[in-house]
CSV table of C-alpha atoms in Angstrom, one decimal:
chain,number,residue,atom,x,y,z
P,29,MET,CA,2.4,68.7,24.4
P,30,ALA,CA,-0.7,70.0,22.5
P,31,LEU,CA,-3.6,67.6,21.7
P,32,GLU,CA,-5.0,67.9,18.2
P,33,ILE,CA,-8.5,66.7,17.5
P,34,ASP,CA,-10.8,67.0,14.5
P,35,ILE,CA,-14.0,67.3,16.4
P,36,ALA,CA,-14.9,68.5,19.9
P,37,ILE,CA,-18.1,67.3,21.5
P,38,ILE,CA,-19.4,69.3,24.4
P,39,GLY,CA,-21.3,67.1,26.8
P,40,ALA,CA,-20.8,63.5,27.8
P,41,GLY,CA,-24.4,62.5,28.1
P,42,PRO,CA,-25.9,59.6,26.1
P,43,TYR,CA,-26.0,61.5,22.8
P,44,GLY,CA,-22.5,63.0,23.1
P,45,LEU,CA,-21.1,59.6,23.9
P,46,SER,CA,-23.1,58.0,21.1
P,47,LEU,CA,-21.8,60.6,18.6
P,48,SER,CA,-18.3,60.0,19.8
P,49,ALA,CA,-18.6,56.2,19.2
P,50,TYR,CA,-20.0,56.9,15.7
P,51,LEU,CA,-17.2,59.3,14.8
P,52,ASN,CA,-14.4,57.1,16.3
P,53,ALA,CA,-15.7,54.1,14.3
P,54,ARG,CA,-15.1,56.3,11.2
P,55,ARG,CA,-11.6,57.1,12.4
P,56,ALA,CA,-12.2,60.8,13.3
P,57,SER,CA,-10.1,62.2,16.2
P,58,VAL,CA,-12.7,63.2,18.8
P,59,GLY,CA,-12.5,64.9,22.1
P,60,VAL,CA,-15.5,64.6,24.5
P,61,PHE,CA,-15.6,67.4,27.2
P,62,GLY,CA,-17.7,66.7,30.3
P,63,THR,CA,-18.3,64.1,32.9
P,64,PRO,CA,-20.1,61.0,31.6
P,65,ARG,CA,-23.8,61.4,32.8
P,66,GLY,CA,-22.6,64.1,35.2
P,67,PHE,CA,-25.5,66.5,34.7
P,68,TRP,CA,-28.1,63.8,35.3
P,69,ARG,CA,-26.3,62.3,38.3
P,70,ASP,CA,-25.5,65.6,40.0
P,71,ARG,CA,-28.4,67.9,39.2
P,72,MET,CA,-31.6,65.9,38.7
P,73,PRO,CA,-33.9,65.1,41.7
P,74,LYS,CA,-33.3,61.7,43.4
P,75,GLY,CA,-35.6,59.0,42.2
P,76,MET,CA,-36.3,60.7,38.8
P,77,HIS,CA,-36.1,58.3,35.9
P,78,LEU,CA,-35.9,58.8,32.1
P,79,LYS,CA,-38.9,57.9,30.1
P,80,SER,CA,-38.5,58.1,26.4
P,81,ASP,CA,-40.2,56.6,23.4
P,82,GLY,CA,-38.1,53.9,21.7
P,83,PHE,CA,-37.4,56.1,18.7
P,84,ALA,CA,-35.8,58.7,21.0
P,85,SER,CA,-33.4,56.2,22.6
P,86,ASN,CA,-31.7,54.8,19.5
P,87,LEU,CA,-28.0,55.3,20.3
P,88,TYR,CA,-25.2,54.3,18.0
P,89,ASP,CA,-23.4,51.0,18.7
P,90,PRO,CA,-20.3,50.5,16.4
P,91,ASP,CA,-20.2,46.8,17.2
P,92,SER,CA,-23.7,46.2,15.9
P,93,LEU,CA,-22.7,46.7,12.3
């Protein structure tokens, strides 16, 4: 059985998952390819933490509308 999607998102990091939530809320058929947070978990040095300004961390939440 073939899976048909409208949009493919390559990468399951914060922004890929945020974009997927946004598009799903608008009823688009979306496929996310990747392991959620996999790159960060598997390839970044232990003890490293993200530090972003607030404007750079504004991720979409469909339930906040």
